[in-house]
Structures are given as C-alpha cells and as structure tokens.
C-alpha cells in the first residue's frame, strides 16, 4: 500500500512540473567618452537588434533605461553583469571588439547570458530598454 501511495504521489508531482525554456541575450557595453562608466544595450535577437552608431556604440533603442527613461550607467561590465545576475541571468561567454576610431579605437564588450523562463514569463522581466520605454509611454492613438 505504501508503494502504491508513493507511486501515486510521484505521478501527481510530475503533473505540476513547469516546462522551462532556456533563452539567451547578449549585453553589449560601450565606455562613455572620457569616463570610466559603461552604457549597456541588450540583444534578444530582435530584428533591429544591435544596430550600432558611427562609433560602434549601442543603438539607443536597445540601451537599458531606468523608470524615468534615462540610460542606466554601470561602473563596469561586471557591475552590469551583477545587475543582470540579480534578475536571474547567468554568464555564458564574453568577447571584446575594438572599433577603429580616434585615439586608437573604442572597445565594445559583448557578454552572452542565459536564463530559464517559464511558460508565461518574459526574458525582459525586471528591466526595460529605451524602445520598450518609448512604447509604454507613447500616447494612445484612437
């Protein structure tokens, strides 16, 4: 009887397992001119993903912004990773690309992150990009 009860409970528990999917994003950081801070943008694989400006910087629509719509600044890429880590993202891989330019060029930091999300969850929970902010705050056209 105990075995049958255990088997029943195990089958019942299996019904409550939530399917999770592993998703990836890339954070791209560029250093601010004459400052030590970095500005970070996010690429989730969207169509206009990481278009860059003339200096290789992150396109403004993809920059992380605060509740006021102003770009978030981080002390370093590790600071940005700590922020993303607090939202459940895990580090996968990193590389640096040096864009030609004045003064020897600008380093553009690329960090690949991953996260498991549930069926009704979004990878963007906890932060927003400038594009998302503009969409949310745009006046409704009716």
Short mmCIF file of C-alpha atoms in Angstrom, two decimals:
data_model
loop_
_atom_site.label_atom_id
_atom_site.label_comp_id
_atom_site.label_asym_id
_atom_site.label_seq_id
_atom_site.Cartn_x
_atom_site.Cartn_y
_atom_site.Cartn_z
CA UNK A 1 0.00 0.00 0.00
CA UNK A 2 2.86 2.38 0.82
CA UNK A 3 4.45 1.72 -2.58
CA UNK A 4 1.18 2.41 -4.35
CA UNK A 5 0.69 5.63 -2.41
CA UNK A 6 4.27 6.71 -3.18
CA UNK A 7 3.79 5.96 -6.88
CA UNK A 8 0.54 7.94 -6.92
CA UNK A 9 2.22 10.93 -5.24
CA UNK A 10 5.16 10.78 -7.67
CA UNK A 11 2.83 10.80 -10.69
CA UNK A 12 0.85 13.65 -9.16
CA UNK A 13 4.04 15.66 -8.58
CA UNK A 14 5.07 15.19 -12.22
CA UNK A 15 1.90 16.94 -13.32
CA UNK A 16 2.99 20.10 -11.52
CA UNK A 17 6.40 20.36 -13.18
CA UNK A 18 6.50 23.57 -15.19
CA UNK A 19 8.25 23.40 -18.54
CA UNK A 20 11.05 25.92 -18.74
CA UNK A 21 12.89 27.16 -21.77
CA UNK A 22 16.45 28.43 -21.86
CA UNK A 23 16.70 31.83 -23.53
CA UNK A 24 19.76 33.88 -24.38
CA UNK A 25 20.58 37.54 -24.58
CA UNK A 26 23.71 39.50 -25.29
CA UNK A 27 24.63 42.58 -23.32
CA UNK A 28 26.79 44.98 -25.27
CA UNK A 29 28.69 47.64 -23.37
CA UNK A 30 30.48 50.73 -24.59
CA UNK A 31 32.53 53.04 -22.45
CA UNK A 32 31.38 56.63 -22.20
CA UNK A 33 33.78 59.14 -23.73
CA UNK A 34 36.35 60.29 -21.14
CA UNK A 35 34.56 58.40 -18.35
CA UNK A 36 35.04 55.04 -16.72
CA UNK A 37 31.35 54.07 -16.82
CA UNK A 38 29.76 51.86 -19.48
CA UNK A 39 26.39 52.09 -21.18
CA UNK A 40 24.75 48.73 -21.83
CA UNK A 41 22.36 47.59 -24.53
CA UNK A 42 20.56 44.27 -24.86
CA UNK A 43 20.09 41.98 -27.86
CA UNK A 44 17.37 39.33 -27.62
CA UNK A 45 17.61 38.51 -31.33
CA UNK A 46 15.01 41.07 -32.31
CA UNK A 47 15.02 42.36 -35.90
CA UNK A 48 16.69 45.72 -35.20
CA UNK A 49 18.83 44.05 -32.55
CA UNK A 50 22.17 45.71 -32.18
CA UNK A 51 22.44 48.36 -34.81
CA UNK A 52 25.36 50.49 -33.84
CA UNK A 53 26.08 54.17 -34.17
CA UNK A 54 29.03 55.54 -36.14
CA UNK A 55 31.47 54.90 -33.29
CA UNK A 56 30.34 51.32 -32.75
CA UNK A 57 28.21 52.26 -29.77
CA UNK A 58 24.93 50.66 -28.83
CA UNK A 59 21.84 51.83 -30.72
CA UNK A 60 19.77 53.98 -28.39
CA UNK A 61 16.57 51.86 -28.71
CA UNK A 62 18.41 48.90 -27.14
CA UNK A 63 20.01 50.70 -24.20
CA UNK A 64 18.89 49.75 -20.72
CA UNK A 65 16.92 52.58 -19.13
CA UNK A 66 15.50 53.31 -15.70
CA UNK A 67 11.89 54.10 -14.84
CA UNK A 68 12.49 57.69 -15.95
CA UNK A 69 13.65 56.62 -19.44
CA UNK A 70 17.25 57.73 -18.88
CA UNK A 71 20.02 55.26 -19.81
CA UNK A 72 21.41 53.23 -16.93
CA UNK A 73 25.14 53.63 -16.36
CA UNK A 74 27.28 50.93 -14.82
CA UNK A 75 30.74 51.23 -13.31
CA UNK A 76 31.94 48.30 -15.41
CA UNK A 77 30.68 45.29 -17.34
CA UNK A 78 30.94 43.31 -14.11
CA UNK A 79 28.58 45.83 -12.49
CA UNK A 80 26.17 45.30 -15.41
CA UNK A 81 26.51 41.52 -15.01
CA UNK A 82 25.74 41.80 -11.30
CA UNK A 83 22.58 43.72 -12.22
CA UNK A 84 21.55 41.08 -14.77
CA UNK A 85 22.51 38.29 -12.34
CA UNK A 86 20.11 39.75 -9.78
CA UNK A 87 17.39 39.23 -12.41
CA UNK A 88 18.30 35.56 -12.84
CA UNK A 89 20.63 35.77 -15.85
CA UNK A 90 23.77 33.60 -15.93
CA UNK A 91 27.06 34.31 -17.70
CA UNK A 92 27.91 32.11 -20.70
CA UNK A 93 30.71 33.76 -22.71
CA UNK A 94 32.38 37.13 -23.40
CA UNK A 95 34.48 38.78 -26.08
CA UNK A 96 35.68 42.29 -26.97
CA UNK A 97 35.69 44.00 -30.36
CA UNK A 98 37.80 47.13 -30.87
CA UNK A 99 36.17 49.59 -33.26
CA UNK A 100 38.60 51.81 -35.19
CA UNK A 101 38.43 55.46 -34.30
CA UNK A 102 40.16 58.39 -32.74
CA UNK A 103 42.66 57.64 -30.02
CA UNK A 104 43.19 54.02 -31.02
CA UNK A 105 39.57 52.96 -31.14
CA UNK A 106 36.80 52.04 -28.76
CA UNK A 107 36.30 48.69 -27.08
CA UNK A 108 32.82 47.19 -27.41
CA UNK A 109 32.21 44.46 -24.83
CA UNK A 110 29.90 41.55 -25.72
CA UNK A 111 28.67 39.24 -22.95
CA UNK A 112 26.37 36.31 -23.71
CA UNK A 113 23.91 35.45 -20.92
CA UNK A 114 21.24 32.79 -20.44
CA UNK A 115 18.19 32.29 -18.26
CA UNK A 116 15.47 29.69 -17.82
CA UNK A 117 12.00 31.16 -18.13
CA UNK A 118 8.59 29.66 -17.54
CA UNK A 119 5.74 29.36 -19.99
CA UNK A 120 4.11 32.72 -19.15
CA UNK A 121 7.33 34.57 -18.35
CA UNK A 122 9.32 37.06 -20.38
CA UNK A 123 13.09 37.36 -20.50
CA UNK A 124 12.75 41.12 -20.07
CA UNK A 125 11.19 40.91 -16.59
CA UNK A 126 12.87 43.40 -14.27
CA UNK A 127 14.28 45.86 -16.79
CA UNK A 128 13.42 47.74 -19.95
CA UNK A 129 15.14 49.15 -23.00
CA UNK A 130 14.61 52.62 -24.38
CA UNK A 131 12.46 51.12 -27.15
CA UNK A 132 10.22 49.39 -24.59
CA UNK A 133 10.02 52.58 -22.52
CA UNK A 134 9.00 54.64 -25.57
CA UNK A 135 6.33 52.09 -26.49
CA UNK A 136 4.92 52.06 -22.94
CA UNK A 137 4.87 55.83 -22.55
CA UNK A 138 3.68 56.74 -26.05
CA UNK A 139 0.25 58.40 -26.12
CA UNK A 140 -2.52 56.09 -27.31
CA UNK A 141 -3.79 56.85 -30.80
CA UNK A 142 -7.52 56.17 -31.06
#
